[in-house]
Every structure is written in C-alpha cells, then in structure tokens.
Amino acid sequence: LVDDNTVGRYALSRLLRREGFDVTEAVTGQEALQLAVAVPPPDLIILDVRLPDMSGFHVCQILKQQPATTHIPVLHLSAVYIEDSDKVQGLESGADAYLTSPVDLPVLLATVQALLRVRHAEAALREVNATLEQRVAERTTALQHEMAERQQIQTALFQSEKLAAMGALLANVAH
C-alpha cells in the first residue's frame, strides 16, 4: 500500500488487515519500487497517484518495465486524480485497475480479489508455459541427437556400399 497520506494509509491498511491481507506500507514512490523487488514480492500494489517524490503513474511505468515486477498487479487509488482522463492515463501507464476515493469497501475488496485471481491464473499459465518450453527443449535435443546418429549411420552405410562396389569391381577386374 503506497500512499503519503498517513491517515488514509492507516485506515485502508487497517481495513485490509481486518479482511485477512498482509499489508506492507510505503510513503514514497522510491520506497514502493524497493519493496516491489523484495523477497517475496508483493501480490498486489495499491498505489496512490500523488506521491511526494514522483507520480504514481511513473512508479507504475517503472514497475511494468522491469522483468522482476512486471507481473505484479497495480491498483491506482486516488482521491485527487478522479477525472476520466486521469483514469485513462493510469491505465495507459500500466495499471491493472483504477479506483477513486472515497471507495466503497465492497468495491475495493472485489477489485483486489479480482486482481489477485488474475495474478494467480497468470502465474499458473507461466508455470505451464515454462514446463512446455522445457519439454520442447528436451525433445528438440533428443531429436537433434537422433538426427546426428542417423547421419552417422547413413554415412557408414554409404562407405560400406562404396567399399562393396569397389570390391566387386576389383573382383571383376581380377577375374
């Protein structure tokens, strides 16, 4: 949860904890970027747009450009940037959702749950893709080995046929 407003951050953090979420808090964009690469990384980042050191839009862009953080869903939550153009800018910066404050708790929780479901589904898909890529690599290696073996056998067969033909020719000449 990244928000420079102490009261708002405290209230939202308390609500999320009450719903069973583990919450790590940050005040600045720089803190958010540092926490995003922590081990384990966060499952979701709720990011205010107005921060003291950089805009939340910029933080989101950086997160989405880094391979280690690109898969972390970002939810912009702003009480100041509430126009449709702000929402468009937030989503174009890479945010996965954009809500404005004050937000009803059920809407916030449903959005958080939906983003987490998508994250887990994408993680499972990446795992399946990695397994498939590994299988393809293994089969490609095996196929290359078989092709090299076949080439060796064909070369040996060609050499033996050549020798047999030469032997037959020499036998005819000797006869």
Short mmCIF file of N, CA and C in Angstrom, two decimals:
data_model
loop_
_atom_site.label_atom_id
_atom_site.label_comp_id
_atom_site.label_asym_id
_atom_site.label_seq_id
_atom_site.Cartn_x
_atom_site.Cartn_y
_atom_site.Cartn_z
N LEU A 1 0.85 -1.17 0.00
CA LEU A 1 0.00 0.00 0.00
C LEU A 1 0.89 1.22 0.00
N VAL A 2 0.81 2.02 -1.06
CA VAL A 2 1.68 3.18 -1.22
C VAL A 2 0.80 4.44 -1.21
N ASP A 3 0.98 5.23 -0.15
CA ASP A 3 0.20 6.47 -0.01
C ASP A 3 0.93 7.38 0.96
N ASP A 4 1.09 8.64 0.61
CA ASP A 4 1.77 9.58 1.50
C ASP A 4 0.83 10.18 2.54
N ASN A 5 -0.46 9.95 2.38
CA ASN A 5 -1.44 10.45 3.34
C ASN A 5 -1.50 9.47 4.51
N THR A 6 -0.95 9.85 5.64
CA THR A 6 -0.82 8.97 6.79
C THR A 6 -2.16 8.45 7.27
N VAL A 7 -3.14 9.32 7.38
CA VAL A 7 -4.46 8.92 7.88
C VAL A 7 -5.13 7.95 6.91
N GLY A 8 -5.13 8.29 5.64
CA GLY A 8 -5.75 7.42 4.63
C GLY A 8 -5.05 6.07 4.54
N ARG A 9 -3.73 6.10 4.58
CA ARG A 9 -2.95 4.85 4.51
C ARG A 9 -3.24 3.97 5.72
N TYR A 10 -3.29 4.59 6.90
CA TYR A 10 -3.56 3.84 8.12
C TYR A 10 -4.96 3.20 8.06
N ALA A 11 -5.95 3.98 7.64
CA ALA A 11 -7.33 3.48 7.60
C ALA A 11 -7.46 2.33 6.60
N LEU A 12 -6.91 2.51 5.41
CA LEU A 12 -7.01 1.47 4.39
C LEU A 12 -6.22 0.23 4.79
N SER A 13 -5.07 0.45 5.36
CA SER A 13 -4.25 -0.67 5.83
C SER A 13 -4.99 -1.48 6.89
N ARG A 14 -5.64 -0.79 7.78
CA ARG A 14 -6.41 -1.46 8.85
C ARG A 14 -7.57 -2.26 8.27
N LEU A 15 -8.27 -1.68 7.31
CA LEU A 15 -9.39 -2.38 6.67
C LEU A 15 -8.91 -3.65 5.97
N LEU A 16 -7.82 -3.53 5.24
CA LEU A 16 -7.29 -4.69 4.51
C LEU A 16 -6.81 -5.77 5.46
N ARG A 17 -6.16 -5.37 6.54
CA ARG A 17 -5.70 -6.36 7.53
C ARG A 17 -6.89 -7.06 8.18
N ARG A 18 -7.93 -6.30 8.43
CA ARG A 18 -9.14 -6.89 9.02
C ARG A 18 -9.75 -7.94 8.10
N GLU A 19 -9.55 -7.76 6.79
CA GLU A 19 -10.06 -8.72 5.80
C GLU A 19 -9.11 -9.88 5.57
N GLY A 20 -7.98 -9.90 6.30
CA GLY A 20 -7.07 -11.03 6.23
C GLY A 20 -5.86 -10.85 5.33
N PHE A 21 -5.64 -9.65 4.85
CA PHE A 21 -4.49 -9.38 3.98
C PHE A 21 -3.29 -8.96 4.82
N ASP A 22 -2.11 -9.38 4.38
CA ASP A 22 -0.86 -8.85 4.94
C ASP A 22 -0.57 -7.57 4.18
N VAL A 23 -0.28 -6.51 4.90
CA VAL A 23 -0.08 -5.22 4.26
C VAL A 23 1.29 -4.67 4.63
N THR A 24 2.02 -4.26 3.61
CA THR A 24 3.28 -3.54 3.80
C THR A 24 3.03 -2.13 3.28
N GLU A 25 3.48 -1.15 4.03
CA GLU A 25 3.19 0.24 3.68
C GLU A 25 4.43 0.97 3.18
N ALA A 26 4.20 1.90 2.26
CA ALA A 26 5.25 2.78 1.76
C ALA A 26 4.65 4.18 1.61
N VAL A 27 5.53 5.18 1.76
CA VAL A 27 5.09 6.57 1.68
C VAL A 27 5.48 7.20 0.35
N THR A 28 6.57 6.75 -0.23
CA THR A 28 7.09 7.36 -1.46
C THR A 28 7.14 6.35 -2.60
N GLY A 29 7.28 6.88 -3.79
CA GLY A 29 7.43 6.01 -4.96
C GLY A 29 8.70 5.19 -4.89
N GLN A 30 9.78 5.81 -4.39
CA GLN A 30 11.05 5.12 -4.28
C GLN A 30 10.94 3.94 -3.31
N GLU A 31 10.25 4.14 -2.19
CA GLU A 31 10.02 3.03 -1.24
C GLU A 31 9.22 1.92 -1.91
N ALA A 32 8.23 2.30 -2.69
CA ALA A 32 7.40 1.32 -3.38
C ALA A 32 8.24 0.47 -4.33
N LEU A 33 9.12 1.12 -5.08
CA LEU A 33 9.98 0.40 -6.02
C LEU A 33 10.91 -0.56 -5.29
N GLN A 34 11.42 -0.16 -4.15
CA GLN A 34 12.30 -1.02 -3.36
C GLN A 34 11.53 -2.22 -2.79
N LEU A 35 10.35 -1.97 -2.28
CA LEU A 35 9.54 -3.05 -1.71
C LEU A 35 9.05 -4.02 -2.77
N ALA A 36 8.87 -3.53 -4.00
CA ALA A 36 8.36 -4.39 -5.07
C ALA A 36 9.35 -5.48 -5.45
N VAL A 37 10.64 -5.24 -5.24
CA VAL A 37 11.64 -6.24 -5.58
C VAL A 37 12.08 -7.05 -4.36
N ALA A 38 11.39 -6.87 -3.25
CA ALA A 38 11.71 -7.63 -2.04
C ALA A 38 11.36 -9.10 -2.25
N VAL A 39 11.88 -9.94 -1.39
CA VAL A 39 11.59 -11.38 -1.45
C VAL A 39 10.78 -11.73 -0.21
N PRO A 40 9.60 -12.26 -0.36
CA PRO A 40 8.87 -12.46 -1.61
C PRO A 40 8.28 -11.12 -2.08
N PRO A 41 8.04 -11.02 -3.39
CA PRO A 41 7.45 -9.78 -3.90
C PRO A 41 5.98 -9.68 -3.48
N PRO A 42 5.45 -8.48 -3.50
CA PRO A 42 4.03 -8.33 -3.14
C PRO A 42 3.13 -8.97 -4.20
N ASP A 43 1.96 -9.42 -3.77
CA ASP A 43 0.99 -9.99 -4.71
C ASP A 43 0.23 -8.90 -5.46
N LEU A 44 0.20 -7.70 -4.88
CA LEU A 44 -0.58 -6.60 -5.43
C LEU A 44 -0.03 -5.30 -4.87
N ILE A 45 -0.06 -4.25 -5.66
CA ILE A 45 0.35 -2.93 -5.18
C ILE A 45 -0.84 -1.98 -5.34
N ILE A 46 -1.26 -1.42 -4.23
CA ILE A 46 -2.28 -0.37 -4.26
C ILE A 46 -1.50 0.93 -4.19
N LEU A 47 -1.63 1.74 -5.23
CA LEU A 47 -0.72 2.87 -5.44
C LEU A 47 -1.47 4.17 -5.61
N ASP A 48 -1.19 5.11 -4.72
CA ASP A 48 -1.74 6.45 -4.87
C ASP A 48 -1.05 7.11 -6.06
N VAL A 49 -1.70 8.04 -6.69
CA VAL A 49 -1.11 8.71 -7.85
C VAL A 49 -0.23 9.87 -7.40
N ARG A 50 -0.65 10.55 -6.36
CA ARG A 50 0.08 11.74 -5.89
C ARG A 50 1.01 11.33 -4.75
N LEU A 51 2.29 11.30 -5.06
CA LEU A 51 3.30 10.92 -4.08
C LEU A 51 4.33 12.06 -3.97
N PRO A 52 5.06 12.14 -2.85
CA PRO A 52 5.97 13.28 -2.67
C PRO A 52 7.18 13.29 -3.60
N ASP A 53 7.65 12.14 -4.07
CA ASP A 53 8.87 12.12 -4.86
C ASP A 53 8.65 11.91 -6.36
N MET A 54 7.59 11.25 -6.73
CA MET A 54 7.28 11.02 -8.15
C MET A 54 5.81 10.64 -8.26
N SER A 55 5.28 10.72 -9.45
CA SER A 55 3.86 10.38 -9.60
C SER A 55 3.68 8.86 -9.57
N GLY A 56 2.52 8.45 -9.12
CA GLY A 56 2.19 7.04 -9.13
C GLY A 56 2.15 6.48 -10.54
N PHE A 57 1.83 7.33 -11.51
CA PHE A 57 1.86 6.90 -12.91
C PHE A 57 3.28 6.47 -13.30
N HIS A 58 4.25 7.28 -12.89
CA HIS A 58 5.65 6.98 -13.22
C HIS A 58 6.12 5.71 -12.49
N VAL A 59 5.73 5.57 -11.24
CA VAL A 59 6.08 4.37 -10.47
C VAL A 59 5.53 3.13 -11.19
N CYS A 60 4.29 3.23 -11.63
CA CYS A 60 3.65 2.11 -12.33
C CYS A 60 4.40 1.78 -13.62
N GLN A 61 4.76 2.79 -14.38
CA GLN A 61 5.51 2.55 -15.62
C GLN A 61 6.82 1.82 -15.34
N ILE A 62 7.53 2.24 -14.30
CA ILE A 62 8.80 1.59 -13.95
C ILE A 62 8.55 0.14 -13.56
N LEU A 63 7.53 -0.10 -12.75
CA LEU A 63 7.21 -1.46 -12.32
C LEU A 63 6.90 -2.36 -13.51
N LYS A 64 6.15 -1.85 -14.45
CA LYS A 64 5.73 -2.66 -15.59
C LYS A 64 6.85 -2.87 -16.61
N GLN A 65 7.91 -2.06 -16.54
CA GLN A 65 9.03 -2.23 -17.46
C GLN A 65 10.08 -3.20 -16.93
N GLN A 66 10.07 -3.45 -15.63
CA GLN A 66 11.08 -4.32 -15.02
C GLN A 66 10.61 -5.77 -15.05
N PRO A 67 11.43 -6.70 -15.55
CA PRO A 67 11.02 -8.11 -15.61
C PRO A 67 10.63 -8.69 -14.24
N ALA A 68 11.29 -8.25 -13.19
CA ALA A 68 11.01 -8.80 -11.86
C ALA A 68 9.67 -8.33 -11.29
N THR A 69 9.15 -7.21 -11.79
CA THR A 69 7.92 -6.65 -11.21
C THR A 69 6.78 -6.50 -12.21
N THR A 70 7.02 -6.84 -13.45
CA THR A 70 6.01 -6.61 -14.48
C THR A 70 4.71 -7.38 -14.23
N HIS A 71 4.79 -8.51 -13.52
CA HIS A 71 3.60 -9.33 -13.30
C HIS A 71 2.83 -8.95 -12.03
N ILE A 72 3.32 -7.98 -11.29
CA ILE A 72 2.61 -7.56 -10.07
C ILE A 72 1.47 -6.63 -10.47
N PRO A 73 0.24 -6.99 -10.13
CA PRO A 73 -0.88 -6.10 -10.47
C PRO A 73 -0.79 -4.78 -9.69
N VAL A 74 -1.14 -3.71 -10.37
CA VAL A 74 -1.13 -2.38 -9.76
C VAL A 74 -2.55 -1.83 -9.80
N LEU A 75 -3.02 -1.41 -8.64
CA LEU A 75 -4.33 -0.76 -8.50
C LEU A 75 -4.08 0.68 -8.10
N HIS A 76 -4.40 1.62 -9.00
CA HIS A 76 -4.30 3.03 -8.64
C HIS A 76 -5.54 3.36 -7.81
N LEU A 77 -5.30 4.08 -6.72
CA LEU A 77 -6.38 4.54 -5.86
C LEU A 77 -6.09 6.01 -5.55
N SER A 78 -6.94 6.90 -6.03
CA SER A 78 -6.66 8.33 -5.88
C SER A 78 -7.89 9.10 -5.45
N ALA A 79 -7.66 10.07 -4.57
CA ALA A 79 -8.72 10.98 -4.15
C ALA A 79 -8.60 12.31 -4.89
N VAL A 80 -7.47 12.53 -5.55
CA VAL A 80 -7.22 13.80 -6.23
C VAL A 80 -7.40 13.66 -7.74
N TYR A 81 -6.83 12.62 -8.31
CA TYR A 81 -6.91 12.39 -9.75
C TYR A 81 -8.13 11.52 -10.04
N ILE A 82 -9.27 12.19 -10.23
CA ILE A 82 -10.54 11.46 -10.32
C ILE A 82 -11.24 11.62 -11.66
N GLU A 83 -10.65 12.38 -12.56
CA GLU A 83 -11.26 12.60 -13.87
C GLU A 83 -11.06 11.37 -14.75
N ASP A 84 -11.90 11.22 -15.75
CA ASP A 84 -11.76 10.10 -16.69
C ASP A 84 -10.39 10.12 -17.37
N SER A 85 -9.90 11.33 -17.69
CA SER A 85 -8.58 11.43 -18.33
C SER A 85 -7.48 10.92 -17.40
N ASP A 86 -7.64 11.10 -16.09
CA ASP A 86 -6.67 10.58 -15.12
C ASP A 86 -6.71 9.06 -15.10
N LYS A 87 -7.92 8.52 -15.14
CA LYS A 87 -8.07 7.05 -15.16
C LYS A 87 -7.43 6.47 -16.42
N VAL A 88 -7.66 7.13 -17.55
CA VAL A 88 -7.07 6.68 -18.81
C VAL A 88 -5.54 6.71 -18.71
N GLN A 89 -5.01 7.81 -18.19
CA GLN A 89 -3.56 7.92 -18.04
C GLN A 89 -3.01 6.82 -17.13
N GLY A 90 -3.73 6.54 -16.04
CA GLY A 90 -3.29 5.49 -15.12
C GLY A 90 -3.29 4.13 -15.78
N LEU A 91 -4.34 3.82 -16.50
CA LEU A 91 -4.41 2.52 -17.17
C LEU A 91 -3.38 2.43 -18.30
N GLU A 92 -3.16 3.52 -19.00
CA GLU A 92 -2.15 3.52 -20.06
C GLU A 92 -0.73 3.43 -19.50
N SER A 93 -0.54 3.82 -18.25
CA SER A 93 0.79 3.71 -17.64
C SER A 93 1.06 2.28 -17.18
N GLY A 94 0.03 1.43 -17.29
CA GLY A 94 0.24 0.02 -16.97
C GLY A 94 -0.59 -0.48 -15.81
N ALA A 95 -1.34 0.38 -15.16
CA ALA A 95 -2.16 -0.06 -14.03
C ALA A 95 -3.19 -1.09 -14.50
N ASP A 96 -3.49 -2.02 -13.61
CA ASP A 96 -4.46 -3.06 -13.94
C ASP A 96 -5.88 -2.64 -13.56
N ALA A 97 -5.99 -1.64 -12.69
CA ALA A 97 -7.31 -1.11 -12.31
C ALA A 97 -7.10 0.29 -11.75
N TYR A 98 -8.19 1.06 -11.72
CA TYR A 98 -8.12 2.44 -11.23
C TYR A 98 -9.41 2.73 -10.48
N LEU A 99 -9.28 3.06 -9.22
CA LEU A 99 -10.43 3.43 -8.40
C LEU A 99 -10.20 4.82 -7.82
N THR A 100 -11.30 5.52 -7.54
CA THR A 100 -11.18 6.83 -6.92
C THR A 100 -11.75 6.78 -5.52
N SER A 101 -11.15 7.59 -4.64
CA SER A 101 -11.60 7.68 -3.24
C SER A 101 -12.60 8.81 -3.14
N PRO A 102 -13.56 8.70 -2.27
CA PRO A 102 -13.80 7.55 -1.39
C PRO A 102 -14.38 6.38 -2.19
N VAL A 103 -13.94 5.19 -1.83
CA VAL A 103 -14.41 3.99 -2.50
C VAL A 103 -15.13 3.11 -1.48
N ASP A 104 -16.21 2.49 -1.91
CA ASP A 104 -16.92 1.59 -1.02
C ASP A 104 -16.05 0.36 -0.77
N LEU A 105 -16.02 -0.09 0.46
CA LEU A 105 -15.19 -1.24 0.83
C LEU A 105 -15.50 -2.47 -0.01
N PRO A 106 -16.78 -2.82 -0.25
CA PRO A 106 -17.03 -4.00 -1.09
C PRO A 106 -16.46 -3.87 -2.50
N VAL A 107 -16.48 -2.67 -3.08
CA VAL A 107 -15.93 -2.45 -4.42
C VAL A 107 -14.41 -2.63 -4.38
N LEU A 108 -13.78 -2.05 -3.37
CA LEU A 108 -12.33 -2.18 -3.23
C LEU A 108 -11.95 -3.64 -3.05
N LEU A 109 -12.62 -4.35 -2.17
CA LEU A 109 -12.29 -5.76 -1.91
C LEU A 109 -12.54 -6.62 -3.14
N ALA A 110 -13.62 -6.37 -3.84
CA ALA A 110 -13.91 -7.15 -5.06
C ALA A 110 -12.84 -6.90 -6.11
N THR A 111 -12.39 -5.67 -6.24
CA THR A 111 -11.34 -5.33 -7.21
C THR A 111 -10.03 -6.01 -6.82
N VAL A 112 -9.69 -5.93 -5.54
CA VAL A 112 -8.46 -6.58 -5.06
C VAL A 112 -8.52 -8.09 -5.31
N GLN A 113 -9.64 -8.70 -4.98
CA GLN A 113 -9.78 -10.16 -5.18
C GLN A 113 -9.69 -10.52 -6.66
N ALA A 114 -10.31 -9.72 -7.52
CA ALA A 114 -10.26 -9.99 -8.96
C ALA A 114 -8.83 -9.88 -9.48
N LEU A 115 -8.10 -8.86 -9.05
CA LEU A 115 -6.72 -8.69 -9.49
C LEU A 115 -5.84 -9.84 -8.99
N LEU A 116 -6.09 -10.30 -7.78
CA LEU A 116 -5.32 -11.43 -7.24
C LEU A 116 -5.63 -12.72 -7.99
N ARG A 117 -6.91 -12.91 -8.35
CA ARG A 117 -7.27 -14.10 -9.14
C ARG A 117 -6.56 -14.09 -10.48
N VAL A 118 -6.53 -12.95 -11.13
CA VAL A 118 -5.85 -12.83 -12.42
C VAL A 118 -4.36 -13.10 -12.25
N ARG A 119 -3.77 -12.54 -11.20
CA ARG A 119 -2.33 -12.76 -10.96
C ARG A 119 -2.03 -14.24 -10.79
N HIS A 120 -2.84 -14.94 -9.99
CA HIS A 120 -2.60 -16.36 -9.75
C HIS A 120 -2.82 -17.18 -11.03
N ALA A 121 -3.81 -16.82 -11.81
CA ALA A 121 -4.05 -17.53 -13.07
C ALA A 121 -2.89 -17.30 -14.04
N GLU A 122 -2.40 -16.08 -14.11
CA GLU A 122 -1.26 -15.79 -14.98
C GLU A 122 -0.01 -16.53 -14.51
N ALA A 123 0.18 -16.62 -13.19
CA ALA A 123 1.35 -17.34 -12.66
C ALA A 123 1.26 -18.82 -13.01
N ALA A 124 0.07 -19.39 -12.90
CA ALA A 124 -0.11 -20.80 -13.26
C ALA A 124 0.14 -21.00 -14.75
N LEU A 125 -0.31 -20.07 -15.56
CA LEU A 125 -0.09 -20.16 -17.00
C LEU A 125 1.40 -20.05 -17.33
N ARG A 126 2.12 -19.13 -16.66
CA ARG A 126 3.56 -19.02 -16.89
C ARG A 126 4.27 -20.31 -16.49
N GLU A 127 3.81 -20.95 -15.42
CA GLU A 127 4.41 -22.21 -14.99
C GLU A 127 4.18 -23.31 -16.03
N VAL A 128 2.96 -23.39 -16.55
CA VAL A 128 2.66 -24.37 -17.60
C VAL A 128 3.51 -24.09 -18.84
N ASN A 129 3.62 -22.82 -19.23
CA ASN A 129 4.44 -22.46 -20.39
C ASN A 129 5.90 -22.83 -20.18
N ALA A 130 6.41 -22.61 -18.97
CA ALA A 130 7.80 -22.96 -18.68
C ALA A 130 8.01 -24.47 -18.79
N THR A 131 7.05 -25.24 -18.29
CA THR A 131 7.13 -26.69 -18.38
C THR A 131 7.10 -27.13 -19.84
N LEU A 132 6.20 -26.55 -20.62
CA LEU A 132 6.11 -26.89 -22.04
C LEU A 132 7.39 -26.52 -22.78
N GLU A 133 7.94 -25.36 -22.47
CA GLU A 133 9.18 -24.94 -23.12
C GLU A 133 10.31 -25.90 -22.78
N GLN A 134 10.34 -26.37 -21.53
CA GLN A 134 11.37 -27.31 -21.12
C GLN A 134 11.20 -28.63 -21.87
N ARG A 135 9.97 -29.10 -21.99
CA ARG A 135 9.71 -30.34 -22.74
C ARG A 135 10.11 -30.20 -24.20
N VAL A 136 9.77 -29.08 -24.79
CA VAL A 136 10.13 -28.85 -26.20
C VAL A 136 11.65 -28.84 -26.34
N ALA A 137 12.34 -28.19 -25.42
CA ALA A 137 13.80 -28.14 -25.48
C ALA A 137 14.39 -29.55 -25.34
N GLU A 138 13.85 -30.34 -24.42
CA GLU A 138 14.34 -31.71 -24.23
C GLU A 138 14.10 -32.55 -25.48
N ARG A 139 12.91 -32.44 -26.06
CA ARG A 139 12.60 -33.22 -27.26
C ARG A 139 13.42 -32.75 -28.46
N THR A 140 13.66 -31.45 -28.53
CA THR A 140 14.48 -30.93 -29.62
C THR A 140 15.90 -31.48 -29.51
N THR A 141 16.42 -31.51 -28.30
CA THR A 141 17.77 -32.05 -28.08
C THR A 141 17.80 -33.53 -28.45
N ALA A 142 16.79 -34.28 -28.02
CA ALA A 142 16.73 -35.71 -28.35
C ALA A 142 16.63 -35.92 -29.86
N LEU A 143 15.83 -35.10 -30.51
CA LEU A 143 15.66 -35.20 -31.96
C LEU A 143 16.97 -34.86 -32.68
N GLN A 144 17.65 -33.85 -32.21
CA GLN A 144 18.94 -33.50 -32.82
C GLN A 144 19.93 -34.65 -32.65
N HIS A 145 19.92 -35.28 -31.48
CA HIS A 145 20.81 -36.41 -31.23
C HIS A 145 20.47 -37.57 -32.18
N GLU A 146 19.18 -37.85 -32.33
CA GLU A 146 18.75 -38.91 -33.24
C GLU A 146 19.13 -38.60 -34.69
N MET A 147 18.99 -37.35 -35.08
CA MET A 147 19.34 -36.96 -36.45
C MET A 147 20.84 -37.11 -36.68
N ALA A 148 21.65 -36.74 -35.70
CA ALA A 148 23.11 -36.89 -35.83
C ALA A 148 23.48 -38.37 -35.92
N GLU A 149 22.81 -39.18 -35.11
CA GLU A 149 23.05 -40.62 -35.13
C GLU A 149 22.67 -41.20 -36.49
N ARG A 150 21.54 -40.78 -37.00
CA ARG A 150 21.07 -41.26 -38.30
C ARG A 150 22.05 -40.85 -39.40
N GLN A 151 22.56 -39.64 -39.31
CA GLN A 151 23.53 -39.17 -40.30
C GLN A 151 24.79 -40.02 -40.25
N GLN A 152 25.23 -40.37 -39.05
CA GLN A 152 26.42 -41.22 -38.92
C GLN A 152 26.16 -42.60 -39.53
N ILE A 153 24.98 -43.15 -39.27
CA ILE A 153 24.64 -44.47 -39.82
C ILE A 153 24.58 -44.40 -41.34
N GLN A 154 23.96 -43.34 -41.88
CA GLN A 154 23.87 -43.19 -43.33
C GLN A 154 25.27 -43.06 -43.95
N THR A 155 26.13 -42.31 -43.29
CA THR A 155 27.50 -42.14 -43.79
C THR A 155 28.23 -43.48 -43.78
N ALA A 156 28.08 -44.24 -42.68
CA ALA A 156 28.73 -45.55 -42.60
C ALA A 156 28.18 -46.50 -43.66
N LEU A 157 26.85 -46.47 -43.88
CA LEU A 157 26.23 -47.32 -44.89
C LEU A 157 26.75 -46.95 -46.28
N PHE A 158 26.84 -45.66 -46.55
CA PHE A 158 27.35 -45.20 -47.83
C PHE A 158 28.79 -45.68 -48.04
N GLN A 159 29.61 -45.58 -46.99
CA GLN A 159 31.00 -46.03 -47.08
C GLN A 159 31.08 -47.53 -47.34
N SER A 160 30.23 -48.29 -46.63
CA SER A 160 30.27 -49.75 -46.83
C SER A 160 29.77 -50.12 -48.22
N GLU A 161 28.77 -49.42 -48.74
CA GLU A 161 28.29 -49.68 -50.10
C GLU A 161 29.37 -49.34 -51.12
N LYS A 162 30.09 -48.26 -50.85
CA LYS A 162 31.19 -47.87 -51.72
C LYS A 162 32.28 -48.95 -51.73
N LEU A 163 32.61 -49.43 -50.54
CA LEU A 163 33.62 -50.49 -50.44
C LEU A 163 33.16 -51.77 -51.13
N ALA A 164 31.89 -52.12 -50.96
CA ALA A 164 31.35 -53.33 -51.59
C ALA A 164 31.41 -53.19 -53.11
N ALA A 165 31.05 -52.03 -53.62
CA ALA A 165 31.08 -51.80 -55.07
C ALA A 165 32.52 -51.85 -55.58
N MET A 166 33.45 -51.27 -54.81
CA MET A 166 34.83 -51.29 -55.21
C MET A 166 35.38 -52.73 -55.17
N GLY A 167 34.95 -53.50 -54.15
CA GLY A 167 35.36 -54.90 -54.04
C GLY A 167 34.83 -55.71 -55.23
N ALA A 168 33.59 -55.46 -55.62
CA ALA A 168 33.01 -56.18 -56.76
C ALA A 168 33.75 -55.80 -58.04
N LEU A 169 34.09 -54.52 -58.19
CA LEU A 169 34.82 -54.05 -59.36
C LEU A 169 36.20 -54.71 -59.41
N LEU A 170 36.88 -54.76 -58.27
CA LEU A 170 38.22 -55.36 -58.22
C LEU A 170 38.13 -56.87 -58.50
N ALA A 171 37.08 -57.52 -58.01
CA ALA A 171 36.90 -58.95 -58.25
C ALA A 171 36.69 -59.19 -59.74
N ASN A 172 35.90 -58.34 -60.39
CA ASN A 172 35.68 -58.47 -61.84
C ASN A 172 36.98 -58.24 -62.62
N VAL A 173 37.73 -57.24 -62.17
CA VAL A 173 39.00 -56.95 -62.85
C VAL A 173 39.96 -58.14 -62.66
N ALA A 174 40.00 -58.71 -61.48
CA ALA A 174 40.89 -59.83 -61.20
C ALA A 174 40.45 -61.07 -61.95
N HIS A 175 39.18 -61.23 -62.15
CA HIS A 175 38.64 -62.40 -62.83
C HIS A 175 39.01 -62.32 -64.29
#
